Structure formats: C-alpha cells, structure tokens
mmCIF file of N, CA and C in Angstrom:
data_model
loop_
_atom_site.group_PDB
_atom_site.id
_atom_site.type_symbol
_atom_site.label_atom_id
_atom_site.label_comp_id
_atom_site.label_asym_id
_atom_site.label_seq_id
_atom_site.Cartn_x
_atom_site.Cartn_y
_atom_site.Cartn_z
ATOM 1 N N MET A 3 -15.342 -16.857 -16.384
ATOM 2 C CA MET A 3 -13.816 -15.866 -17.145
ATOM 3 C C MET A 3 -12.965 -15.828 -16.040
ATOM 4 N N LEU A 4 -12.039 -16.236 -16.032
ATOM 5 C CA LEU A 4 -10.904 -16.223 -15.364
ATOM 6 C C LEU A 4 -10.490 -14.538 -14.531
ATOM 7 N N ALA A 5 -9.667 -14.535 -13.342
ATOM 8 C CA ALA A 5 -10.073 -13.194 -12.936
ATOM 9 C C ALA A 5 -8.178 -13.232 -12.773
ATOM 10 N N LEU A 6 -7.883 -12.905 -13.530
ATOM 11 C CA LEU A 6 -6.692 -12.088 -13.919
ATOM 12 C C LEU A 6 -6.757 -10.726 -13.625
ATOM 13 N N LYS A 7 -6.093 -10.337 -12.722
ATOM 14 C CA LYS A 7 -6.197 -8.470 -12.730
ATOM 15 C C LYS A 7 -4.805 -8.053 -13.046
ATOM 16 N N LYS A 8 -3.739 -8.845 -12.889
ATOM 17 C CA LYS A 8 -2.445 -8.382 -12.888
ATOM 18 C C LYS A 8 -1.725 -8.872 -14.152
ATOM 19 N N LEU A 9 -1.460 -8.580 -14.788
ATOM 20 C CA LEU A 9 -0.836 -9.772 -15.620
ATOM 21 C C LEU A 9 0.782 -9.158 -16.079
ATOM 22 N N LEU A 10 1.955 -9.763 -16.017
ATOM 23 C CA LEU A 10 3.334 -9.127 -16.082
ATOM 24 C C LEU A 10 4.179 -9.694 -17.631
ATOM 25 N N LEU A 11 4.267 -9.005 -18.013
ATOM 26 C CA LEU A 11 4.915 -9.326 -19.328
ATOM 27 C C LEU A 11 6.107 -8.893 -19.079
ATOM 28 N N PRO A 12 7.606 -9.721 -18.715
ATOM 29 C CA PRO A 12 8.879 -9.269 -19.141
ATOM 30 C C PRO A 12 9.092 -9.603 -20.328
ATOM 31 N N VAL A 13 10.522 -8.183 -20.949
ATOM 32 C CA VAL A 13 10.655 -8.050 -22.306
ATOM 33 C C VAL A 13 11.999 -7.550 -22.217
ATOM 34 N N ASP A 14 12.868 -8.162 -23.036
ATOM 35 C CA ASP A 14 14.074 -7.946 -23.376
ATOM 36 C C ASP A 14 14.304 -6.971 -24.807
ATOM 37 N N TYR A 15 12.753 -6.942 -25.497
ATOM 38 C CA TYR A 15 12.830 -6.327 -26.783
ATOM 39 C C TYR A 15 12.799 -7.255 -27.845
ATOM 40 N N SER A 16 13.025 -8.662 -28.373
ATOM 41 C CA SER A 16 13.749 -9.296 -29.110
ATOM 42 C C SER A 16 12.041 -9.508 -29.704
ATOM 43 N N ASP A 17 12.312 -9.790 -31.167
ATOM 44 C CA ASP A 17 10.998 -10.223 -31.694
ATOM 45 C C ASP A 17 9.890 -11.298 -31.269
ATOM 46 N N ARG A 18 10.674 -12.230 -30.371
ATOM 47 C CA ARG A 18 9.559 -13.158 -29.753
ATOM 48 C C ARG A 18 8.910 -12.406 -28.507
ATOM 49 N N THR A 19 9.305 -11.263 -27.936
ATOM 50 C CA THR A 19 8.913 -10.371 -26.956
ATOM 51 C C THR A 19 7.971 -9.790 -27.847
ATOM 52 N N VAL A 20 7.949 -9.286 -29.056
ATOM 53 C CA VAL A 20 6.180 -8.552 -29.388
ATOM 54 C C VAL A 20 5.302 -9.720 -29.779
ATOM 55 N N MET A 21 5.935 -10.605 -30.171
ATOM 56 C CA MET A 21 4.315 -12.155 -30.012
ATOM 57 C C MET A 21 3.909 -12.119 -28.879
ATOM 58 N N ALA A 22 5.102 -12.365 -27.277
ATOM 59 C CA ALA A 22 4.024 -12.292 -26.493
ATOM 60 C C ALA A 22 3.282 -11.291 -25.757
ATOM 61 N N ALA A 23 3.897 -10.040 -26.053
ATOM 62 C CA ALA A 23 3.265 -8.889 -25.926
ATOM 63 C C ALA A 23 1.598 -8.731 -26.251
ATOM 64 N N GLU A 24 1.605 -9.455 -28.178
ATOM 65 C CA GLU A 24 0.185 -9.448 -28.691
ATOM 66 C C GLU A 24 -0.634 -10.644 -27.551
ATOM 67 N N ASN A 25 -0.088 -11.856 -27.103
ATOM 68 C CA ASN A 25 -0.803 -12.666 -26.438
ATOM 69 C C ASN A 25 -1.366 -12.082 -25.297
ATOM 70 N N ALA A 26 -0.641 -10.654 -24.322
ATOM 71 C CA ALA A 26 -0.827 -10.667 -22.979
ATOM 72 C C ALA A 26 -1.783 -9.453 -23.568
ATOM 73 N N GLY A 27 -2.214 -8.793 -24.504
ATOM 74 C CA GLY A 27 -2.922 -7.772 -25.051
ATOM 75 C C GLY A 27 -4.519 -8.725 -24.953
ATOM 76 N N PHE A 28 -4.154 -9.854 -25.770
ATOM 77 C CA PHE A 28 -5.614 -10.325 -25.980
ATOM 78 C C PHE A 28 -5.876 -10.727 -24.397
ATOM 79 N N VAL A 29 -5.190 -11.405 -23.784
ATOM 80 C CA VAL A 29 -5.600 -11.943 -22.565
ATOM 81 C C VAL A 29 -6.567 -10.777 -21.737
ATOM 82 N N ALA A 30 -5.783 -9.288 -21.862
ATOM 83 C CA ALA A 30 -5.828 -8.064 -20.834
ATOM 84 C C ALA A 30 -7.443 -7.598 -21.144
ATOM 85 N N ARG A 31 -7.319 -7.667 -22.382
ATOM 86 C CA ARG A 31 -8.599 -7.248 -23.302
ATOM 87 C C ARG A 31 -9.348 -7.928 -22.810
ATOM 88 N N ARG A 32 -9.616 -9.147 -23.144
ATOM 89 C CA ARG A 32 -10.457 -10.167 -22.241
ATOM 90 C C ARG A 32 -11.112 -10.436 -21.120
ATOM 91 N N CYS A 33 -10.180 -9.905 -20.852
ATOM 92 C CA CYS A 33 -9.861 -10.130 -19.076
ATOM 93 C C CYS A 33 -9.973 -8.891 -18.126
ATOM 94 N N GLY A 34 -10.311 -8.069 -18.469
ATOM 95 C CA GLY A 34 -10.120 -6.209 -18.268
ATOM 96 C C GLY A 34 -8.498 -6.613 -17.424
ATOM 97 N N SER A 35 -7.589 -7.016 -17.978
ATOM 98 C CA SER A 35 -5.979 -6.961 -17.005
ATOM 99 C C SER A 35 -5.371 -5.409 -16.827
ATOM 100 N N GLN A 36 -4.424 -5.134 -16.245
ATOM 101 C CA GLN A 36 -3.473 -4.273 -16.290
ATOM 102 C C GLN A 36 -2.291 -5.231 -16.298
ATOM 103 N N VAL A 37 -1.675 -4.705 -17.454
ATOM 104 C CA VAL A 37 -0.202 -5.094 -17.168
ATOM 105 C C VAL A 37 0.752 -4.240 -17.482
ATOM 106 N N THR A 38 1.752 -5.072 -16.486
ATOM 107 C CA THR A 38 3.276 -4.676 -16.782
ATOM 108 C C THR A 38 3.792 -5.224 -17.444
ATOM 109 N N VAL A 39 4.831 -3.864 -18.314
ATOM 110 C CA VAL A 39 5.647 -4.511 -18.716
ATOM 111 C C VAL A 39 6.765 -3.961 -18.532
ATOM 112 N N LEU A 40 7.843 -5.064 -18.035
ATOM 113 C CA LEU A 40 9.158 -4.854 -16.950
ATOM 114 C C LEU A 40 10.154 -5.961 -18.091
ATOM 115 N N HIS A 41 11.267 -4.478 -18.070
ATOM 116 C CA HIS A 41 12.012 -4.899 -18.193
ATOM 117 C C HIS A 41 13.508 -4.992 -17.298
ATOM 118 N N VAL A 42 14.146 -6.227 -17.459
ATOM 119 C CA VAL A 42 15.408 -5.980 -16.311
ATOM 120 C C VAL A 42 16.598 -5.834 -17.267
ATOM 121 N N LYS A 43 16.899 -5.012 -16.330
ATOM 122 C CA LYS A 43 18.439 -4.127 -17.214
ATOM 123 C C LYS A 43 19.635 -5.063 -16.509
ATOM 124 N N GLU A 44 20.430 -6.285 -16.802
ATOM 125 C CA GLU A 44 21.564 -6.657 -16.338
ATOM 126 C C GLU A 44 22.538 -5.612 -16.729
ATOM 127 N N SER A 45 23.674 -5.631 -15.445
ATOM 128 C CA SER A 45 24.732 -4.531 -15.906
ATOM 129 C C SER A 45 26.210 -6.013 -16.413
ATOM 130 N N ARG A 46 26.477 -5.131 -17.457
ATOM 131 C CA ARG A 46 27.807 -6.208 -18.188
ATOM 132 C C ARG A 46 28.639 -5.217 -18.447
ATOM 133 N N PRO A 47 29.567 -5.295 -17.808
ATOM 134 C CA PRO A 47 30.493 -4.860 -18.189
ATOM 135 C C PRO A 47 31.060 -4.807 -20.007
ATOM 136 N N HIS A 48 31.516 -3.341 -20.487
ATOM 137 C CA HIS A 48 31.370 -3.775 -21.614
ATOM 138 C C HIS A 48 30.442 -3.692 -22.831
ATOM 139 N N SER A 49 29.172 -3.750 -22.828
ATOM 140 C CA SER A 49 28.881 -4.295 -23.290
ATOM 141 C C SER A 49 27.570 -3.135 -23.821
ATOM 142 N N GLU A 50 27.338 -3.270 -24.953
ATOM 143 C CA GLU A 50 26.683 -2.231 -25.807
ATOM 144 C C GLU A 50 25.085 -2.653 -25.887
ATOM 145 N N GLU A 51 24.041 -1.957 -25.565
ATOM 146 C CA GLU A 51 22.792 -2.328 -25.806
ATOM 147 C C GLU A 51 22.038 -2.045 -27.136
ATOM 148 N N GLU A 52 21.481 -3.781 -27.417
ATOM 149 C CA GLU A 52 21.027 -3.449 -29.193
ATOM 150 C C GLU A 52 19.446 -2.002 -29.053
ATOM 151 N N PRO A 53 20.045 -1.844 -30.586
ATOM 152 C CA PRO A 53 18.915 -0.542 -30.476
ATOM 153 C C PRO A 53 17.365 -0.985 -30.359
ATOM 154 N N PHE A 54 16.537 -0.805 -30.017
ATOM 155 C CA PHE A 54 15.230 -1.827 -29.443
ATOM 156 C C PHE A 54 14.006 -0.800 -29.521
ATOM 157 N N ALA A 55 14.101 0.708 -29.414
ATOM 158 C CA ALA A 55 13.241 1.277 -29.782
ATOM 159 C C ALA A 55 11.972 1.200 -30.880
ATOM 160 N N ASP A 56 12.190 0.287 -31.935
ATOM 161 C CA ASP A 56 10.909 -0.251 -32.348
ATOM 162 C C ASP A 56 10.442 -1.140 -32.486
ATOM 163 N N ARG A 57 10.964 -2.097 -31.348
ATOM 164 C CA ARG A 57 10.248 -3.038 -31.106
ATOM 165 C C ARG A 57 9.250 -2.317 -29.460
ATOM 166 N N ALA A 58 10.328 -1.670 -29.141
ATOM 167 C CA ALA A 58 9.712 -1.208 -27.636
ATOM 168 C C ALA A 58 8.151 -0.329 -28.235
ATOM 169 N N GLU A 59 8.374 -0.095 -29.089
ATOM 170 C CA GLU A 59 7.146 0.931 -30.108
ATOM 171 C C GLU A 59 5.595 -0.540 -30.217
ATOM 172 N N ALA A 60 6.818 -1.726 -30.707
ATOM 173 C CA ALA A 60 5.799 -2.636 -31.328
ATOM 174 C C ALA A 60 5.216 -3.257 -30.149
ATOM 175 N N VAL A 61 5.875 -3.243 -29.017
ATOM 176 C CA VAL A 61 5.021 -3.822 -27.569
ATOM 177 C C VAL A 61 4.222 -2.848 -27.674
ATOM 178 N N MET A 62 4.216 -1.711 -27.062
ATOM 179 C CA MET A 62 3.546 -1.049 -26.948
ATOM 180 C C MET A 62 1.864 -0.673 -27.586
ATOM 181 N N HIS A 63 2.292 -0.669 -28.996
ATOM 182 C CA HIS A 63 1.358 -0.940 -30.173
ATOM 183 C C HIS A 63 0.052 -2.292 -29.663
ATOM 184 N N ALA A 64 1.097 -2.909 -29.516
ATOM 185 C CA ALA A 64 0.300 -4.549 -29.279
ATOM 186 C C ALA A 64 -0.350 -4.466 -27.848
ATOM 187 N N LEU A 65 -0.428 -3.696 -27.080
ATOM 188 C CA LEU A 65 -1.318 -3.491 -25.778
ATOM 189 C C LEU A 65 -1.621 -2.382 -25.825
ATOM 190 N N LYS A 66 -2.583 -1.510 -26.870
ATOM 191 C CA LYS A 66 -3.255 -0.441 -27.243
ATOM 192 C C LYS A 66 -4.788 -1.139 -26.717
ATOM 193 N N ASP A 67 -5.071 0.123 -26.016
ATOM 194 C CA ASP A 67 -6.779 -0.465 -25.594
ATOM 195 C C ASP A 67 -6.309 -1.304 -24.162
ATOM 196 N N VAL A 68 -4.882 -0.889 -23.717
ATOM 197 C CA VAL A 68 -5.185 -2.234 -22.431
ATOM 198 C C VAL A 68 -4.345 -1.314 -21.087
ATOM 199 N N ASP A 69 -5.085 -0.936 -19.901
ATOM 200 C CA ASP A 69 -3.886 0.056 -18.905
ATOM 201 C C ASP A 69 -2.495 -0.709 -18.556
ATOM 202 N N ALA A 70 -1.732 -0.163 -19.305
ATOM 203 C CA ALA A 70 -0.118 -0.968 -19.182
ATOM 204 C C ALA A 70 0.565 0.146 -18.794
ATOM 205 N N THR A 71 1.698 -0.387 -17.801
ATOM 206 C CA THR A 71 2.650 0.873 -17.225
ATOM 207 C C THR A 71 4.240 -0.018 -17.365
ATOM 208 N N THR A 72 5.361 0.697 -17.705
ATOM 209 C CA THR A 72 6.567 -0.013 -17.864
ATOM 210 C C THR A 72 7.298 0.325 -16.869
ATOM 211 N N VAL A 73 8.037 -0.776 -16.266
ATOM 212 C CA VAL A 73 8.915 -0.658 -15.133
ATOM 213 C C VAL A 73 10.091 -0.776 -15.739
ATOM 214 N N GLU A 74 11.366 -0.624 -15.263
ATOM 215 C CA GLU A 74 12.657 -0.837 -15.417
ATOM 216 C C GLU A 74 13.337 -0.859 -14.649
ATOM 217 N N LEU A 75 14.363 -2.176 -14.229
ATOM 218 C CA LEU A 75 14.654 -2.484 -12.844
ATOM 219 C C LEU A 75 15.678 -3.058 -13.175
ATOM 220 N N PRO A 76 17.036 -2.728 -11.982
ATOM 221 C CA PRO A 76 18.108 -3.265 -12.377
ATOM 222 C C PRO A 76 18.393 -5.043 -12.076
ATOM 223 N N GLY A 77 19.357 -5.932 -12.216
ATOM 224 C CA GLY A 77 19.537 -6.858 -11.368
ATOM 225 C C GLY A 77 19.265 -8.288 -12.683
ATOM 226 N N ASN A 78 19.331 -9.341 -11.857
ATOM 227 C CA ASN A 78 19.222 -11.221 -12.722
ATOM 228 C C ASN A 78 17.796 -10.988 -13.176
ATOM 229 N N PRO A 79 17.789 -10.807 -14.353
ATOM 230 C CA PRO A 79 16.458 -11.609 -15.062
ATOM 231 C C PRO A 79 15.095 -12.372 -13.925
ATOM 232 N N ALA A 80 15.931 -13.280 -14.400
ATOM 233 C CA ALA A 80 14.731 -14.624 -13.989
ATOM 234 C C ALA A 80 14.718 -14.157 -12.176
ATOM 235 N N GLU A 81 15.209 -13.843 -11.101
ATOM 236 C CA GLU A 81 15.293 -13.368 -10.155
ATOM 237 C C GLU A 81 14.184 -12.243 -9.698
ATOM 238 N N VAL A 82 14.391 -11.229 -10.622
ATOM 239 C CA VAL A 82 13.702 -9.575 -10.436
ATOM 240 C C VAL A 82 12.616 -10.055 -10.789
ATOM 241 N N ILE A 83 11.933 -10.785 -12.190
ATOM 242 C CA ILE A 83 10.841 -11.319 -12.435
ATOM 243 C C ILE A 83 9.750 -11.993 -11.567
ATOM 244 N N VAL A 84 10.789 -12.750 -10.777
ATOM 245 C CA VAL A 84 9.741 -13.376 -9.976
ATOM 246 C C VAL A 84 9.392 -13.244 -8.655
ATOM 247 N N GLN A 85 10.727 -12.008 -8.413
ATOM 248 C CA GLN A 85 9.788 -11.476 -6.938
ATOM 249 C C GLN A 85 9.100 -9.866 -7.018
ATOM 250 N N TYR A 86 9.108 -9.361 -8.525
ATOM 251 C CA TYR A 86 8.237 -8.707 -9.010
ATOM 252 C C TYR A 86 6.757 -8.925 -8.981
ATOM 253 N N ALA A 87 6.690 -10.108 -9.284
ATOM 254 C CA ALA A 87 5.801 -10.831 -9.458
ATOM 255 C C ALA A 87 4.729 -11.373 -8.634
ATOM 256 N N ARG A 88 5.768 -11.574 -7.599
ATOM 257 C CA ARG A 88 5.085 -12.226 -5.569
ATOM 258 C C ARG A 88 5.220 -10.754 -4.704
ATOM 259 N N ASP A 89 5.724 -9.866 -5.275
ATOM 260 C CA ASP A 89 5.590 -8.124 -4.344
ATOM 261 C C ASP A 89 3.935 -7.655 -4.853
ATOM 262 N N ASN A 90 3.879 -7.492 -6.574
ATOM 263 C CA ASN A 90 3.262 -6.900 -7.022
ATOM 264 C C ASN A 90 1.941 -7.875 -6.887
ATOM 265 N N GLY A 91 1.746 -8.938 -6.606
ATOM 266 C CA GLY A 91 0.266 -10.190 -6.801
ATOM 267 C C GLY A 91 0.071 -9.866 -8.191
ATOM 268 N N CYS A 92 1.050 -10.483 -9.426
ATOM 269 C CA CYS A 92 1.035 -11.028 -10.365
ATOM 270 C C CYS A 92 -0.303 -12.169 -10.435
ATOM 271 N N ASP A 93 -1.273 -12.241 -11.577
ATOM 272 C CA ASP A 93 -1.779 -13.152 -11.590
ATOM 273 C C ASP A 93 -0.978 -14.348 -12.666
ATOM 274 N N LEU A 94 -0.613 -13.589 -13.707
ATOM 275 C CA LEU A 94 0.045 -14.265 -14.406
ATOM 276 C C LEU A 94 1.074 -13.650 -15.278
ATOM 277 N N ILE A 95 2.418 -14.806 -15.443
ATOM 278 C CA ILE A 95 3.540 -13.720 -16.308
ATOM 279 C C ILE A 95 3.595 -14.492 -17.687
ATOM 280 N N VAL A 96 3.546 -13.704 -18.854
ATOM 281 C CA VAL A 96 3.646 -13.494 -20.128
ATOM 282 C C VAL A 96 4.693 -13.373 -20.563
ATOM 283 N N MET A 97 5.362 -14.530 -20.968
ATOM 284 C CA MET A 97 7.127 -14.949 -21.351
ATOM 285 C C MET A 97 6.690 -15.564 -22.615
ATOM 286 N N PRO A 98 8.368 -15.072 -23.677
ATOM 287 C CA PRO A 98 8.604 -15.875 -24.711
ATOM 288 C C PRO A 98 9.342 -17.036 -24.254
ATOM 289 N N THR A 99 9.417 -17.997 -24.797
ATOM 290 C CA THR A 99 10.801 -19.016 -25.176
ATOM 291 C C THR A 99 11.733 -18.742 -26.619
ATOM 292 N N ARG A 100 12.696 -19.152 -26.126
ATOM 293 C CA ARG A 100 13.524 -18.649 -27.459
ATOM 294 C C ARG A 100 13.916 -19.642 -28.749
ATOM 295 N N GLY A 101 13.098 -20.814 -28.097
ATOM 296 C CA GLY A 101 12.823 -21.919 -28.654
ATOM 297 C C GLY A 101 14.264 -23.250 -28.806
ATOM 298 N N HIS A 102 14.935 -22.964 -27.821
ATOM 299 C CA HIS A 102 16.358 -23.719 -28.023
ATOM 300 C C HIS A 102 15.950 -25.005 -27.457
ATOM 301 N N THR A 103 17.165 -26.051 -28.026
ATOM 302 C CA THR A 103 17.085 -27.210 -27.805
ATOM 303 C C THR A 103 17.116 -27.054 -26.367
ATOM 304 N N ALA A 104 16.466 -28.593 -25.640
ATOM 305 C CA ALA A 104 16.524 -28.829 -24.248
ATOM 306 C C ALA A 104 18.243 -28.976 -23.733
ATOM 307 N N LEU A 105 18.963 -29.535 -24.649
ATOM 308 C CA LEU A 105 20.572 -29.508 -24.512
ATOM 309 C C LEU A 105 20.902 -28.363 -24.297
ATOM 310 N N ARG A 106 20.367 -26.985 -25.266
ATOM 311 C CA ARG A 106 21.084 -26.202 -24.945
ATOM 312 C C ARG A 106 20.666 -24.782 -23.523
ATOM 313 N N ARG A 107 19.387 -25.610 -23.903
ATOM 314 C CA ARG A 107 18.652 -24.670 -22.363
ATOM 315 C C ARG A 107 19.572 -25.176 -21.010
ATOM 316 N N PHE A 108 19.936 -26.378 -21.126
ATOM 317 C CA PHE A 108 20.377 -27.003 -19.708
ATOM 318 C C PHE A 108 21.642 -26.642 -19.775
ATOM 319 N N LEU A 109 22.789 -26.492 -20.744
ATOM 320 C CA LEU A 109 23.796 -25.654 -20.861
ATOM 321 C C LEU A 109 23.740 -24.195 -20.982
ATOM 322 N N LEU A 110 23.476 -23.040 -21.472
ATOM 323 C CA LEU A 110 22.961 -22.390 -20.776
ATOM 324 C C LEU A 110 22.301 -21.624 -20.001
ATOM 325 N N GLY A 111 21.281 -22.071 -20.189
ATOM 326 C CA GLY A 111 19.688 -21.584 -19.007
ATOM 327 C C GLY A 111 19.497 -20.620 -20.251
ATOM 328 N N SER A 112 18.016 -20.405 -19.448
ATOM 329 C CA SER A 112 17.297 -19.672 -20.383
ATOM 330 C C SER A 112 16.087 -18.466 -18.931
ATOM 331 N N VAL A 113 16.015 -17.174 -19.080
ATOM 332 C CA VAL A 113 15.154 -16.968 -18.440
ATOM 333 C C VAL A 113 14.039 -17.617 -18.133
ATOM 334 N N THR A 114 12.866 -17.613 -19.057
ATOM 335 C CA THR A 114 11.984 -18.617 -19.089
ATOM 336 C C THR A 114 12.209 -19.753 -17.908
ATOM 337 N N ALA A 115 12.879 -20.145 -18.645
ATOM 338 C CA ALA A 115 12.972 -22.304 -17.867
ATOM 339 C C ALA A 115 13.482 -21.338 -16.686
ATOM 340 N N LYS A 116 14.550 -20.847 -16.004
ATOM 341 C CA LYS A 116 14.245 -20.053 -14.581
ATOM 342 C C LYS A 116 13.237 -19.604 -13.741
ATOM 343 N N VAL A 117 12.739 -18.451 -14.573
ATOM 344 C CA VAL A 117 11.258 -18.247 -14.125
ATOM 345 C C VAL A 117 10.229 -18.814 -13.869
ATOM 346 N N VAL A 118 9.718 -20.307 -14.569
ATOM 347 C CA VAL A 118 8.547 -21.411 -14.261
ATOM 348 C C VAL A 118 9.016 -21.911 -13.410
ATOM 349 N N PRO A 119 10.018 -22.777 -13.331
ATOM 350 C CA PRO A 119 9.609 -23.586 -11.547
ATOM 351 C C PRO A 119 9.096 -22.515 -10.456
ATOM 352 N N THR A 120 10.257 -21.344 -10.309
ATOM 353 C CA THR A 120 10.375 -20.609 -9.500
ATOM 354 C C THR A 120 9.037 -19.544 -8.929
ATOM 355 N N SER A 121 8.277 -19.132 -9.964
ATOM 356 C CA SER A 121 7.427 -18.826 -9.751
ATOM 357 C C SER A 121 6.299 -18.955 -9.427
ATOM 358 N N SER A 122 6.462 -20.995 -9.772
ATOM 359 C CA SER A 122 4.731 -21.500 -9.645
ATOM 360 C C SER A 122 4.927 -21.779 -8.034
ATOM 361 N N GLN A 123 6.241 -21.827 -7.416
ATOM 362 C CA GLN A 123 5.941 -22.054 -5.588
ATOM 363 C C GLN A 123 5.701 -21.082 -4.785
ATOM 364 N N ARG A 124 4.962 -21.306 -3.864
ATOM 365 C CA ARG A 124 4.291 -20.444 -3.081
ATOM 366 C C ARG A 124 5.298 -19.135 -2.506
ATOM 367 N N ASN A 125 4.894 -18.338 -2.075
ATOM 368 C CA ASN A 125 5.597 -17.237 -1.538
ATOM 369 C C ASN A 125 6.224 -18.177 -0.153
ATOM 370 N N PRO A 126 7.269 -18.288 0.415
ATOM 371 C CA PRO A 126 7.485 -18.836 1.598
ATOM 372 C C PRO A 126 7.574 -17.484 2.873
ATOM 373 N N SER A 127 6.853 -16.690 2.087
ATOM 374 C CA SER A 127 6.467 -15.939 3.825
ATOM 375 C C SER A 127 5.238 -15.752 4.893
#
C-alpha cells in the first residue's frame, strides 16, 4: 500500500473541486491519510466572490470519515499551493483541471498547469 500520509486538496469550490474531493476522500480512506483542504484567496480589486457554501459543504461531505482540516491563505494560488505542500510534507496534491485546450492553457494559464511542474521539483534547501 502506498504511504500517503498527507494529502493536499486545493479548492476553489468549483464543480470540479467537488469531484477532486471525492477522489481525495477515496485515497484517504484507503491509505489512512490526513487531508488538508486549502483555499487560496487571491486579492482582486472590485471582485465579488461567488457564493460557494453549497460546494464547500459538498467538499466536506466527500471527506466524511476522513481526518480533514481546512486552511485558508492569501496569495497567488499556484505559489501558495506549492509552498504549503513543501512546508507541510504533503505526499500528494489532489486537484482538478478545467479541461481547457492546450492553447487556452498556454494563453491564460491554469493553477494546475503551474503547480504540476514546480511541485515535483525538489525543495532547494
């Protein structure tokens, strides 16, 4: 069995986040993992947050019977996710992609596309 003691589940409370939470819950139950649900709040001037209470509840429901904690931090999502995973010894980051085309990801970027290459690099300490 894989030794996945700590899972990191970055969330933006989109529909795909709920699916990622279901997958994280499945892995955590099988491996006895702890799950940290991380919400990174970007500061955006004049932006209104989308109400996501129902999705937050769905995420936590997907993690029932799992040792899960929730953390909210400010900053650039990709940078905060990678740094949090490194600082806390996370064994696996579970996050969805939005399914955009390669061209759109290249032009607009995606948090997942930024996290994947940097999270797999060794910490330069």
